[in-house]
Amino acid sequence: MRGRSIFAGLSREEVCELGMDVHDIHVPTGTPIYHEGDPAQYAYTLRQGGIKLVKSLPNGHAQIVRLLHHGDLLGFEGLRTDRHRHSAITLTGTDLCRLELRALDALSQRLPAVREAIFARWQQALQEAEDRIVELGAKKADARLATFLCQWVGAYPQQRAAPFPLTRQDLGEFLGLSTEHVSRIMADLKRHGLLHEHKGHIEIPDSRNLFLYASSDGTRA
Amino acid sequence: MRGRSIFAGLSREEVCELGMDVHDIHVPTGTPIYHEGDPAQYAYTLRQGGIKLVKSLPNGHAQIVRLLHHGDLLGFEGLRTDRHRHSAITLTGTDLCRLELRALDALSQRLPAVREAIFARWQQALQEAEDRIVELGAKKADARLATFLCQWVGAYPQQRAAPFPLTRQDLGEFLGLSTEHVSRIMADLKRHGLLHEHKGHIEIPDSRNLFLYASSDGTRA
DNA sequence: CGTCCAATTGAAACAAGTCAATCTATGTGG
DNA sequence: CCACATAGATTGACTTGTTTCAATTGGACG
């Protein structure tokens, strides 16, 4: 699912011939791709790197709504609303494929397979968002962090040590915690030997142990 | 959006003729319509009443993922997955319209307008789920409850006092709080005259005040 | 070598959960 | 019509979880 092109079977040339121009662009670390509230003009597919989708509250607090990996889509809400509903900020240097929303909409109307592919990703995003609601609503801080780390390294099955560009603040904004608390829990996990961290990479020696840590009465409410 | 039929313009007879049989069913208060993990066979549109969508954690905790009002859809995830991803339980007596998923899928493939309508609702659900993530991740208990109450009464603009079938436990499971804490905050709101409650109905004298209460440094992280 | 930013740590304040007791409304059967 | 049983709501005292503030450490980089 994730990582499969939405242009089921179409080559880039064929897509271009259908009237959309497609640009590959590179964005360096920590750079906004678009801002919450901006008029939505482009959608993107993430070819390489990591991105956070952030919503800000009036009182200056930020919440990371979703984290995107290789193969994920962003900006597609522009197909239904005229403005972006969150800010997209790179966590690493990223390679993106930029698509025009108007052309994408027209094209996907004509090609049901493309429409379906977008549809499917949307449904998947809803599923993940609902899982996140459960995490945030029903688990304590340490369990939230532990399950998140398990999922993160699970997204990099090939490597022994997964790249980990997130700061403590990013983790806090994703999990609804203060950076200090995140820091303490991370230190705890390392002390228990459940987690190693070096130079922007993390490694979980035995994810079963971490999972147990995560479940061990990580309850709330 | 909410409340509009997905069968854009088609009469029930036309829908039936297209090969789907449609049943109106009534379900009394507190009854499960389907369970998390059940094979998905039907989808429903909610004609009348209230429903909670619940996910359970292994350790026996429950999280209400979404609350449905008149006009909302449920069970449509069955179009993409073969099992229901949450349990649906009535909060009141409800009138539902039951649709066969297989037939619905076939029909919506043939009628792009129907497909689009479902698509649109899905997108809306994602939007609301992301808003909920922000609520849960970035606000404190009292602010979460206050904004929720505002939204709830906002869904019943016609009445002066909105029907309110939720128990304290429901509120807790929706907002990620203990029932006791919910009870205390509700008592506080009433003490401040921001909220009245009688016999399964609530009334917010001035929603601006409650909103202020909700925003007044309702920060976290 | 000094600077800067992120991470860590500690102590204290605050928020929320837990447990237990009480209260209230509601419905039931006598 | 009343006594009682029941389930949800409330309240209080206490414990635990989390944030806040402030100070310190550590690493990356010029």
Short mmCIF file of C-alpha atoms (C1' of nucleotides) in Angstrom, two decimals:
data_model
loop_
_atom_site.label_atom_id
_atom_site.label_comp_id
_atom_site.label_asym_id
_atom_site.label_seq_id
_atom_site.Cartn_x
_atom_site.Cartn_y
_atom_site.Cartn_z
CA MET A 1 0.00 0.00 0.00
CA ARG A 2 2.33 2.67 1.24
CA GLY A 3 5.01 3.20 -1.35
CA ARG A 4 2.92 2.14 -4.29
CA SER A 5 2.31 4.84 -6.85
CA ILE A 6 -1.16 6.23 -7.17
CA PHE A 7 -0.73 6.20 -10.93
CA ALA A 8 -1.40 2.52 -11.08
CA GLY A 9 0.67 1.34 -13.98
CA LEU A 10 1.01 4.67 -15.76
CA SER A 11 4.44 5.88 -16.65
CA ARG A 12 5.43 9.43 -15.92
CA GLU A 13 5.28 10.22 -19.63
CA GLU A 14 1.74 8.99 -19.88
CA VAL A 15 0.75 11.10 -16.88
CA CYS A 16 2.32 14.17 -18.47
CA GLU A 17 0.57 13.54 -21.74
CA LEU A 18 -2.72 13.56 -19.85
CA GLY A 19 -2.15 17.23 -19.22
CA MET A 20 -0.48 17.44 -15.82
CA ASP A 21 2.98 18.66 -15.35
CA VAL A 22 4.94 16.82 -12.75
CA HIS A 23 8.00 18.23 -11.06
CA ASP A 24 10.57 16.50 -8.95
CA ILE A 25 11.72 18.82 -6.24
CA HIS A 26 14.16 18.59 -3.39
CA VAL A 27 13.59 20.25 -0.03
CA PRO A 28 16.26 20.54 2.67
CA THR A 29 15.78 19.69 6.34
CA GLY A 30 13.39 21.74 8.44
CA THR A 31 11.75 23.55 5.56
CA PRO A 32 8.00 24.15 5.24
CA ILE A 33 6.49 22.79 2.05
CA TYR A 34 3.20 24.54 2.67
CA HIS A 35 1.45 26.19 5.60
CA GLU A 36 -1.83 25.58 7.36
CA GLY A 37 -4.39 27.85 5.74
CA ASP A 38 -2.50 28.32 2.48
CA PRO A 39 -4.57 28.02 -0.68
CA ALA A 40 -4.00 24.49 -1.88
CA GLN A 41 -2.40 24.40 -5.29
CA TYR A 42 -0.20 21.32 -5.29
CA ALA A 43 -0.21 17.84 -3.88
CA TYR A 44 2.94 15.80 -3.42
CA THR A 45 4.16 12.27 -3.17
CA LEU A 46 7.07 11.75 -0.84
CA ARG A 47 9.81 9.86 -2.64
CA GLN A 48 12.51 10.08 -0.05
CA GLY A 49 12.84 11.47 3.48
CA GLY A 50 10.49 12.37 6.35
CA ILE A 51 7.82 15.02 6.83
CA LYS A 52 5.64 16.15 9.72
CA LEU A 53 2.13 17.51 9.33
CA VAL A 54 1.49 20.08 12.04
CA LYS A 55 -1.55 21.91 13.33
CA SER A 56 -1.14 24.96 15.53
CA LEU A 57 -3.49 26.14 18.24
CA PRO A 58 -4.31 29.80 18.77
CA ASN A 59 -2.39 29.73 22.06
CA GLY A 60 0.83 28.90 20.30
CA HIS A 61 0.88 25.16 20.83
CA ALA A 62 1.61 22.75 18.04
CA GLN A 63 0.42 19.23 17.48
CA ILE A 64 1.97 16.90 14.95
CA VAL A 65 -1.00 15.29 13.27
CA ARG A 66 0.84 12.76 11.13
CA LEU A 67 4.35 11.67 10.24
CA LEU A 68 5.08 10.77 6.65
CA HIS A 69 7.56 8.27 5.31
CA HIS A 70 8.78 7.27 1.89
CA GLY A 71 5.83 6.65 -0.38
CA ASP A 72 3.23 8.67 1.53
CA LEU A 73 1.05 11.37 0.02
CA LEU A 74 0.54 14.92 1.19
CA GLY A 75 -1.54 17.89 0.25
CA PHE A 76 -4.30 15.75 -1.24
CA GLU A 77 -6.90 17.32 1.02
CA GLY A 78 -6.73 20.07 -1.57
CA LEU A 79 -8.91 17.88 -3.77
CA ARG A 80 -11.82 18.61 -1.43
CA THR A 81 -10.97 21.81 0.38
CA ASP A 82 -9.43 24.92 -1.06
CA ARG A 83 -6.91 25.36 1.74
CA HIS A 84 -4.32 23.16 3.40
CA ARG A 85 -5.45 22.01 6.79
CA HIS A 86 -1.99 21.61 8.29
CA SER A 87 1.56 22.71 7.71
CA ALA A 88 4.00 20.28 6.13
CA ILE A 89 7.59 20.52 7.35
CA THR A 90 10.52 18.35 6.37
CA LEU A 91 12.33 16.37 9.02
CA THR A 92 15.16 15.45 6.67
CA GLY A 93 16.19 16.40 3.21
CA THR A 94 13.33 15.13 1.06
CA ASP A 95 12.65 14.32 -2.56
CA LEU A 96 9.13 15.10 -3.60
CA CYS A 97 7.06 14.73 -6.69
CA ARG A 98 4.85 17.76 -7.10
CA LEU A 99 1.46 17.48 -8.81
CA GLU A 100 -0.99 20.17 -9.80
CA LEU A 101 -4.21 19.69 -7.88
CA ARG A 102 -6.50 20.94 -10.66
CA ALA A 103 -4.94 18.64 -13.21
CA LEU A 104 -4.80 15.78 -10.73
CA ASP A 105 -8.48 16.18 -10.03
CA ALA A 106 -9.37 16.20 -13.71
CA LEU A 107 -7.13 13.25 -14.42
CA SER A 108 -8.43 11.18 -11.53
CA GLN A 109 -11.99 11.84 -12.63
CA ARG A 110 -11.18 10.27 -15.94
CA LEU A 111 -9.18 7.36 -14.57
CA PRO A 112 -11.13 5.51 -11.90
CA ALA A 113 -8.07 3.47 -10.96
CA VAL A 114 -6.23 6.62 -9.93
CA ARG A 115 -9.24 7.87 -8.03
CA GLU A 116 -9.48 4.56 -6.25
CA ALA A 117 -5.82 4.63 -5.31
CA ILE A 118 -6.21 8.05 -3.71
CA PHE A 119 -9.40 6.88 -2.06
CA ALA A 120 -7.58 3.91 -0.59
CA ARG A 121 -4.81 6.03 0.87
CA TRP A 122 -7.37 8.33 2.37
CA GLN A 123 -9.11 5.45 4.04
CA GLN A 124 -5.79 4.24 5.36
CA ALA A 125 -5.03 7.67 6.79
CA LEU A 126 -8.38 7.66 8.59
CA GLN A 127 -7.60 4.27 10.04
CA GLU A 128 -4.25 5.46 11.33
CA ALA A 129 -5.76 8.64 12.71
CA GLU A 130 -8.29 6.61 14.66
CA ASP A 131 -5.53 4.43 16.03
CA ARG A 132 -3.77 7.56 17.12
CA ILE A 133 -6.89 8.75 18.92
CA VAL A 134 -6.84 5.53 20.89
CA GLU A 135 -3.17 5.98 21.71
CA LEU A 136 -3.65 9.53 22.90
CA GLY A 137 -6.88 8.92 24.73
CA ALA A 138 -6.27 5.61 26.45
CA LYS A 139 -2.57 5.18 27.12
CA LYS A 140 -0.06 6.71 29.44
CA ALA A 141 3.02 8.54 28.28
CA ASP A 142 5.50 5.67 28.44
CA ALA A 143 3.19 3.28 26.62
CA ARG A 144 2.48 5.85 23.91
CA LEU A 145 6.15 6.42 23.34
CA ALA A 146 7.00 2.73 23.36
CA THR A 147 4.36 1.77 20.83
CA PHE A 148 5.34 4.69 18.67
CA LEU A 149 8.99 3.67 18.64
CA CYS A 150 8.02 0.12 17.73
CA GLN A 151 5.98 1.40 14.80
CA TRP A 152 8.72 3.74 13.69
CA VAL A 153 11.41 1.11 13.49
CA GLY A 154 8.84 -1.19 11.91
CA ALA A 155 8.72 1.27 9.01
CA TYR A 156 12.42 0.54 8.32
CA PRO A 157 12.55 -3.24 8.30
CA GLN A 158 15.62 -3.43 6.12
CA GLN A 159 18.01 -1.55 8.39
CA ARG A 160 19.27 -2.81 11.72
CA ALA A 161 19.25 0.76 13.07
CA ALA A 162 16.41 2.94 11.83
CA PRO A 163 17.06 6.56 10.90
CA PHE A 164 15.52 8.80 13.53
CA PRO A 165 15.45 12.49 12.65
CA LEU A 166 12.89 13.44 15.33
CA THR A 167 13.90 15.77 18.14
CA ARG A 168 12.52 15.36 21.64
CA GLN A 169 10.26 18.27 20.88
CA ASP A 170 8.91 16.57 17.77
CA LEU A 171 8.19 13.48 19.83
CA GLY A 172 6.45 15.62 22.41
CA GLU A 173 4.32 17.38 19.84
CA PHE A 174 3.39 14.06 18.28
CA LEU A 175 2.56 12.26 21.52
CA GLY A 176 1.09 15.17 23.44
CA LEU A 177 3.90 15.36 26.00
CA SER A 178 6.44 17.88 27.19
CA THR A 179 9.93 17.53 25.76
CA GLU A 180 11.28 16.95 29.26
CA HIS A 181 8.95 14.07 29.89
CA VAL A 182 9.84 12.50 26.57
CA SER A 183 13.49 12.86 27.46
CA ARG A 184 12.99 11.13 30.79
CA ILE A 185 11.11 8.21 29.31
CA MET A 186 13.71 7.77 26.57
CA ALA A 187 16.43 7.73 29.23
CA ASP A 188 14.43 5.12 31.12
CA LEU A 189 14.06 2.90 28.07
CA LYS A 190 17.79 3.13 27.42
CA ARG A 191 18.59 2.33 31.04
CA HIS A 192 16.49 -0.82 30.72
CA GLY A 193 18.40 -1.72 27.56
CA LEU A 194 15.23 -1.63 25.48
CA LEU A 195 16.53 1.05 23.16
CA HIS A 196 19.79 2.33 21.73
CA GLU A 197 20.37 5.67 20.07
CA HIS A 198 23.37 6.94 18.12
CA LYS A 199 23.72 9.81 15.72
CA GLY A 200 20.19 10.14 14.51
CA HIS A 201 19.49 6.43 14.49
CA ILE A 202 17.65 4.19 16.90
CA GLU A 203 17.72 0.46 17.42
CA ILE A 204 15.37 -1.74 19.38
CA PRO A 205 17.20 -4.92 20.39
CA ASP A 206 14.03 -6.88 21.00
CA SER A 207 10.81 -5.22 20.01
CA ARG A 208 8.86 -7.79 21.98
CA ASN A 209 10.34 -6.46 25.19
CA LEU A 210 9.51 -2.90 24.28
CA PHE A 211 6.04 -3.95 23.37
CA LEU A 212 5.63 -5.57 26.76
CA TYR A 213 6.83 -2.38 28.36
CA ALA A 214 4.26 -0.55 26.29
CA SER A 215 1.41 -2.82 27.34
CA SER A 216 2.36 -3.28 30.97
CA ASP A 217 -0.66 -1.54 32.37
CA GLY A 218 -0.23 1.42 30.10
CA THR A 219 -3.78 2.37 30.80
CA ARG A 220 -5.65 5.58 31.27
CA ALA A 221 -9.14 6.76 31.99
CA MET B 1 -22.67 17.70 4.00
CA ARG B 2 -23.71 15.70 7.03
CA GLY B 3 -27.28 14.67 6.58
CA ARG B 4 -27.23 14.63 2.82
CA SER B 5 -27.87 11.26 1.25
CA ILE B 6 -25.02 9.52 -0.47
CA PHE B 7 -27.42 8.47 -3.21
CA ALA B 8 -27.26 11.85 -4.78
CA GLY B 9 -30.66 12.32 -6.28
CA LEU B 10 -31.61 8.66 -6.52
CA SER B 11 -34.87 7.56 -5.00
CA ARG B 12 -34.97 4.47 -2.85
CA GLU B 13 -36.78 2.63 -5.62
CA GLU B 14 -34.05 3.42 -8.09
CA VAL B 15 -31.43 2.19 -5.66
CA CYS B 16 -33.31 -1.04 -5.13
CA GLU B 17 -33.67 -1.56 -8.83
CA LEU B 18 -29.93 -1.32 -9.13
CA GLY B 19 -29.72 -4.58 -7.24
CA MET B 20 -29.26 -3.64 -3.62
CA ASP B 21 -31.79 -4.36 -1.01
CA VAL B 22 -32.19 -1.68 1.56
CA HIS B 23 -33.71 -2.27 4.99
CA ASP B 24 -34.89 0.22 7.51
CA ILE B 25 -34.17 -1.09 10.96
CA HIS B 26 -34.71 0.19 14.46
CA VAL B 27 -32.27 -0.45 17.29
CA PRO B 28 -33.00 0.30 20.95
CA THR B 29 -30.69 2.17 23.34
CA GLY B 30 -27.39 0.62 24.31
CA THR B 31 -27.40 -2.09 21.66
CA PRO B 32 -24.39 -3.06 19.56
CA ILE B 33 -24.97 -2.87 15.82
CA TYR B 34 -21.71 -4.63 15.06
CA HIS B 35 -18.53 -5.48 16.90
CA GLU B 36 -14.87 -4.68 16.33
CA GLY B 37 -13.41 -7.54 14.35
CA ASP B 38 -16.70 -8.78 12.94
CA PRO B 39 -16.69 -9.61 9.23
CA ALA B 40 -18.14 -6.55 7.55
CA GLN B 41 -21.34 -7.33 5.70
CA TYR B 42 -23.45 -4.21 6.00
CA ALA B 43 -23.01 -0.49 6.07
CA TYR B 44 -25.58 1.87 7.54
CA THR B 45 -26.79 5.39 7.35
CA LEU B 46 -28.02 6.84 10.60
CA ARG B 47 -31.45 8.34 10.11
CA GLN B 48 -32.30 9.14 13.69
CA GLY B 49 -30.53 8.87 17.04
CA GLY B 50 -26.96 8.66 18.31
CA ILE B 51 -24.22 6.06 18.02
CA LYS B 52 -20.74 5.67 19.46
CA LEU B 53 -17.89 3.94 17.64
CA VAL B 54 -15.65 2.25 20.19
CA LYS B 55 -12.26 0.61 20.10
CA SER B 56 -11.11 -1.60 22.95
CA LEU B 57 -7.59 -2.12 24.16
CA PRO B 58 -6.30 -5.53 25.23
CA ASN B 59 -6.15 -4.34 28.84
CA GLY B 60 -9.87 -3.77 28.93
CA HIS B 61 -9.93 -0.05 28.29
CA ALA B 62 -12.27 1.48 25.77
CA GLN B 63 -11.90 4.57 23.64
CA ILE B 64 -14.77 6.16 21.79
CA VAL B 65 -13.34 6.95 18.39
CA ARG B 66 -16.25 8.87 16.96
CA LEU B 67 -19.77 9.96 17.84
CA LEU B 68 -22.40 9.81 15.14
CA HIS B 69 -25.43 12.01 14.69
CA HIS B 70 -28.38 12.06 12.37
CA GLY B 71 -27.19 11.72 8.80
CA ASP B 72 -23.79 10.13 9.49
CA LEU B 73 -22.54 6.93 7.92
CA LEU B 74 -21.16 3.86 9.62
CA GLY B 75 -19.65 0.58 8.62
CA PHE B 76 -18.35 1.93 5.33
CA GLU B 77 -14.81 0.87 6.16
CA GLY B 78 -16.10 -2.50 5.02
CA LEU B 79 -15.67 -1.26 1.47
CA ARG B 80 -11.91 -1.52 1.94
CA THR B 81 -11.33 -3.95 4.77
CA ASP B 82 -13.13 -7.20 5.40
CA ARG B 83 -13.69 -6.55 9.10
CA HIS B 84 -15.16 -3.76 11.16
CA ARG B 85 -12.50 -1.74 12.89
CA HIS B 86 -14.64 -0.63 15.81
CA SER B 87 -17.81 -1.54 17.60
CA ALA B 88 -20.91 0.52 16.95
CA ILE B 89 -23.24 0.96 19.93
CA THR B 90 -26.43 2.98 20.10
CA LEU B 91 -26.69 5.82 22.59
CA THR B 92 -30.40 6.23 22.01
CA GLY B 93 -33.05 4.42 20.11
CA THR B 94 -31.93 4.73 16.49
CA ASP B 95 -33.37 4.37 13.04
CA LEU B 96 -30.92 3.02 10.54
CA CYS B 97 -30.89 2.28 6.88
CA ARG B 98 -28.98 -0.92 6.24
CA LEU B 99 -27.09 -1.45 2.99
CA GLU B 100 -25.33 -4.52 1.67
CA LEU B 101 -21.66 -3.77 1.31
CA ARG B 102 -21.10 -5.96 -1.77
CA ALA B 103 -23.99 -4.41 -3.60
CA LEU B 104 -23.05 -0.96 -2.42
CA ASP B 105 -19.56 -1.43 -3.74
CA ALA B 106 -20.78 -2.61 -7.11
CA LEU B 107 -23.32 0.17 -7.33
CA SER B 108 -20.86 2.87 -6.37
CA GLN B 109 -18.42 1.62 -8.97
CA ARG B 110 -21.03 2.19 -11.61
CA LEU B 111 -22.23 5.53 -10.30
CA PRO B 112 -19.33 7.94 -9.81
CA ALA B 113 -21.56 10.41 -8.02
CA VAL B 114 -22.26 7.89 -5.27
CA ARG B 115 -18.60 6.99 -5.04
CA GLU B 116 -17.75 10.65 -4.76
CA ALA B 117 -20.29 11.17 -2.02
CA ILE B 118 -18.79 8.37 0.05
CA PHE B 119 -15.33 9.69 -0.70
CA ALA B 120 -16.33 13.11 0.55
CA ARG B 121 -17.67 11.77 3.83
CA TRP B 122 -14.51 9.80 4.31
CA GLN B 123 -12.43 12.88 3.83
CA GLN B 124 -14.60 14.71 6.32
CA ALA B 125 -14.14 11.94 8.85
CA LEU B 126 -10.38 12.19 8.46
CA GLN B 127 -10.56 15.90 9.03
CA GLU B 128 -12.56 15.44 12.20
CA ALA B 129 -10.26 12.68 13.40
CA GLU B 130 -7.28 14.97 12.98
CA ASP B 131 -9.04 17.70 14.91
CA ARG B 132 -9.63 15.19 17.65
CA ILE B 133 -5.95 14.31 17.72
CA VAL B 134 -5.22 17.96 18.35
CA GLU B 135 -7.81 18.10 21.11
CA LEU B 136 -6.45 15.03 22.84
CA GLY B 137 -2.82 15.85 22.35
CA ALA B 138 -2.69 19.56 23.06
CA LYS B 139 -5.47 20.50 25.46
CA LYS B 140 -6.17 19.93 29.10
CA ALA B 141 -9.20 18.12 30.41
CA ASP B 142 -11.44 21.12 31.04
CA ALA B 143 -10.73 22.65 27.66
CA ARG B 144 -11.38 19.36 25.89
CA LEU B 145 -14.70 18.95 27.60
CA ALA B 146 -15.74 22.55 27.01
CA THR B 147 -14.98 22.49 23.29
CA PHE B 148 -16.71 19.16 22.97
CA LEU B 149 -19.87 20.43 24.63
CA CYS B 150 -19.86 23.46 22.34
CA GLN B 151 -19.63 21.21 19.31
CA TRP B 152 -22.30 18.90 20.60
CA VAL B 153 -24.90 21.58 21.14
CA GLY B 154 -23.82 23.07 17.82
CA ALA B 155 -25.08 19.88 16.19
CA TYR B 156 -28.60 20.68 17.44
CA PRO B 157 -29.06 24.29 16.40
CA GLN B 158 -32.84 24.11 16.28
CA GLN B 159 -33.43 23.18 19.93
CA ARG B 160 -32.80 25.44 22.88
CA ALA B 161 -31.72 22.45 24.96
CA ALA B 162 -29.82 19.76 23.08
CA PRO B 163 -30.53 16.09 23.76
CA PHE B 164 -27.62 14.61 25.65
CA PRO B 165 -27.70 10.84 26.00
CA LEU B 166 -24.03 10.50 27.00
CA THR B 167 -23.13 9.19 30.42
CA ARG B 168 -20.12 10.50 32.34
CA GLN B 169 -18.38 7.31 31.37
CA ASP B 170 -19.09 7.90 27.69
CA LEU B 171 -17.66 11.39 28.01
CA GLY B 172 -14.62 9.97 29.73
CA GLU B 173 -14.06 7.36 27.07
CA PHE B 174 -14.43 9.96 24.36
CA LEU B 175 -12.16 12.56 25.94
CA GLY B 176 -9.63 10.21 27.51
CA LEU B 177 -10.57 11.04 31.11
CA SER B 178 -11.82 9.22 34.16
CA THR B 179 -15.54 9.43 34.84
CA GLU B 180 -14.82 11.14 38.14
CA HIS B 181 -12.78 13.83 36.51
CA VAL B 182 -15.48 14.44 33.94
CA SER B 183 -18.02 14.68 36.72
CA ARG B 184 -15.95 17.25 38.57
CA ILE B 185 -15.45 19.44 35.52
CA MET B 186 -19.13 19.28 34.65
CA ALA B 187 -19.97 20.34 38.19
CA ASP B 188 -17.53 23.21 37.84
CA LEU B 189 -19.09 24.37 34.59
CA LYS B 190 -22.53 24.29 36.16
CA ARG B 191 -21.30 26.19 39.21
CA HIS B 192 -20.03 28.91 36.89
CA GLY B 193 -23.40 29.02 35.17
CA LEU B 194 -21.88 28.03 31.84
CA LEU B 195 -23.98 24.91 31.52
CA HIS B 196 -27.35 23.54 32.53
CA GLU B 197 -28.43 19.94 32.52
CA HIS B 198 -31.86 18.38 32.99
CA LYS B 199 -33.16 14.96 32.12
CA GLY B 200 -30.86 14.00 29.33
CA HIS B 201 -30.63 17.49 27.85
CA ILE B 202 -28.01 20.18 28.12
CA GLU B 203 -28.14 23.87 27.48
CA ILE B 204 -25.31 26.34 27.09
CA PRO B 205 -26.59 29.80 27.95
CA ASP B 206 -23.78 31.59 26.15
CA SER B 207 -21.47 29.46 24.09
CA ARG B 208 -19.02 32.32 23.83
CA ASN B 209 -18.39 32.13 27.55
CA LEU B 210 -17.86 28.39 27.44
CA PHE B 211 -15.54 28.83 24.51
CA LEU B 212 -13.53 31.34 26.49
CA TYR B 213 -13.37 28.88 29.34
CA ALA B 214 -12.16 26.30 26.86
CA SER B 215 -9.44 28.53 25.46
CA SER B 216 -8.33 30.13 28.71
CA ASP B 217 -4.89 28.63 28.68
CA GLY B 218 -6.19 25.20 27.92
CA THR B 219 -2.71 24.26 26.85
CA ARG B 220 -0.58 21.21 27.20
CA ALA B 221 2.84 19.97 26.23
"C1'" DC C 1 38.22 27.05 21.82
"C1'" DG C 2 33.88 29.11 22.30
"C1'" DT C 3 29.10 29.16 20.82
"C1'" DC C 4 24.73 27.38 20.20
"C1'" DC C 5 21.07 24.29 20.43
"C1'" DA C 6 19.29 20.13 21.93
"C1'" DA C 7 19.12 16.89 25.64
"C1'" DT C 8 19.23 15.84 30.36
"C1'" DT C 9 18.36 16.21 35.27
"C1'" DG C 10 16.28 17.82 39.64
"C1'" DA C 11 12.89 19.92 42.54
"C1'" DA C 12 8.53 21.68 43.08
"C1'" DA C 13 3.84 22.70 41.35
"C1'" DC C 14 0.03 21.04 39.18
"C1'" DA C 15 -3.21 17.85 36.77
"C1'" DA C 16 -5.48 13.71 36.65
"C1'" DG C 17 -6.42 9.03 38.34
"C1'" DT C 18 -7.86 5.82 41.99
"C1'" DC C 19 -10.46 4.18 45.68
"C1'" DA C 20 -14.13 4.45 48.69
"C1'" DA C 21 -18.20 6.48 50.45
"C1'" DT C 22 -22.34 8.92 49.63
"C1'" DC C 23 -26.06 10.80 47.08
"C1'" DT C 24 -29.77 10.85 43.70
"C1'" DA C 25 -32.96 9.44 40.62
"C1'" DT C 26 -35.37 5.82 38.84
"C1'" DG C 27 -37.76 1.79 38.63
"C1'" DT C 28 -39.76 -2.46 41.06
"C1'" DG C 29 -42.36 -5.21 43.77
"C1'" DG C 30 -44.99 -5.50 47.83
"C1'" DC D 1 -48.18 4.45 47.80
"C1'" DC D 2 -44.13 3.20 49.91
"C1'" DA D 3 -39.82 0.66 50.87
"C1'" DC D 4 -36.27 -1.02 48.62
"C1'" DA D 5 -32.81 -2.10 44.97
"C1'" DT D 6 -30.08 -0.41 41.42
"C1'" DA D 7 -27.17 2.28 38.42
"C1'" DG D 8 -25.25 6.49 37.52
"C1'" DA D 9 -23.41 10.75 39.51
"C1'" DT D 10 -21.01 13.17 42.95
"C1'" DT D 11 -17.62 14.21 46.47
"C1'" DG D 12 -13.43 13.74 49.32
"C1'" DA D 13 -8.82 12.17 50.45
"C1'" DC D 14 -5.00 10.40 48.64
"C1'" DT D 15 -1.68 8.65 45.02
"C1'" DT D 16 0.32 8.83 40.77
"C1'" DG D 17 1.50 11.02 36.38
"C1'" DT D 18 2.94 15.03 34.05
"C1'" DT D 19 4.34 19.71 33.53
"C1'" DT D 20 7.03 23.64 34.67
"C1'" DC D 21 11.02 26.14 35.67
"C1'" DA D 22 15.68 26.41 36.17
"C1'" DA D 23 20.16 24.77 35.94
"C1'" DT D 24 23.47 21.75 33.73
"C1'" DT D 25 25.41 18.77 30.35
"C1'" DG D 26 26.73 17.30 25.82
"C1'" DG D 27 27.66 17.53 21.01
"C1'" DA D 28 28.19 19.75 16.53
"C1'" DC D 29 30.22 23.23 14.18
"C1'" DG D 30 32.57 27.37 12.99
#
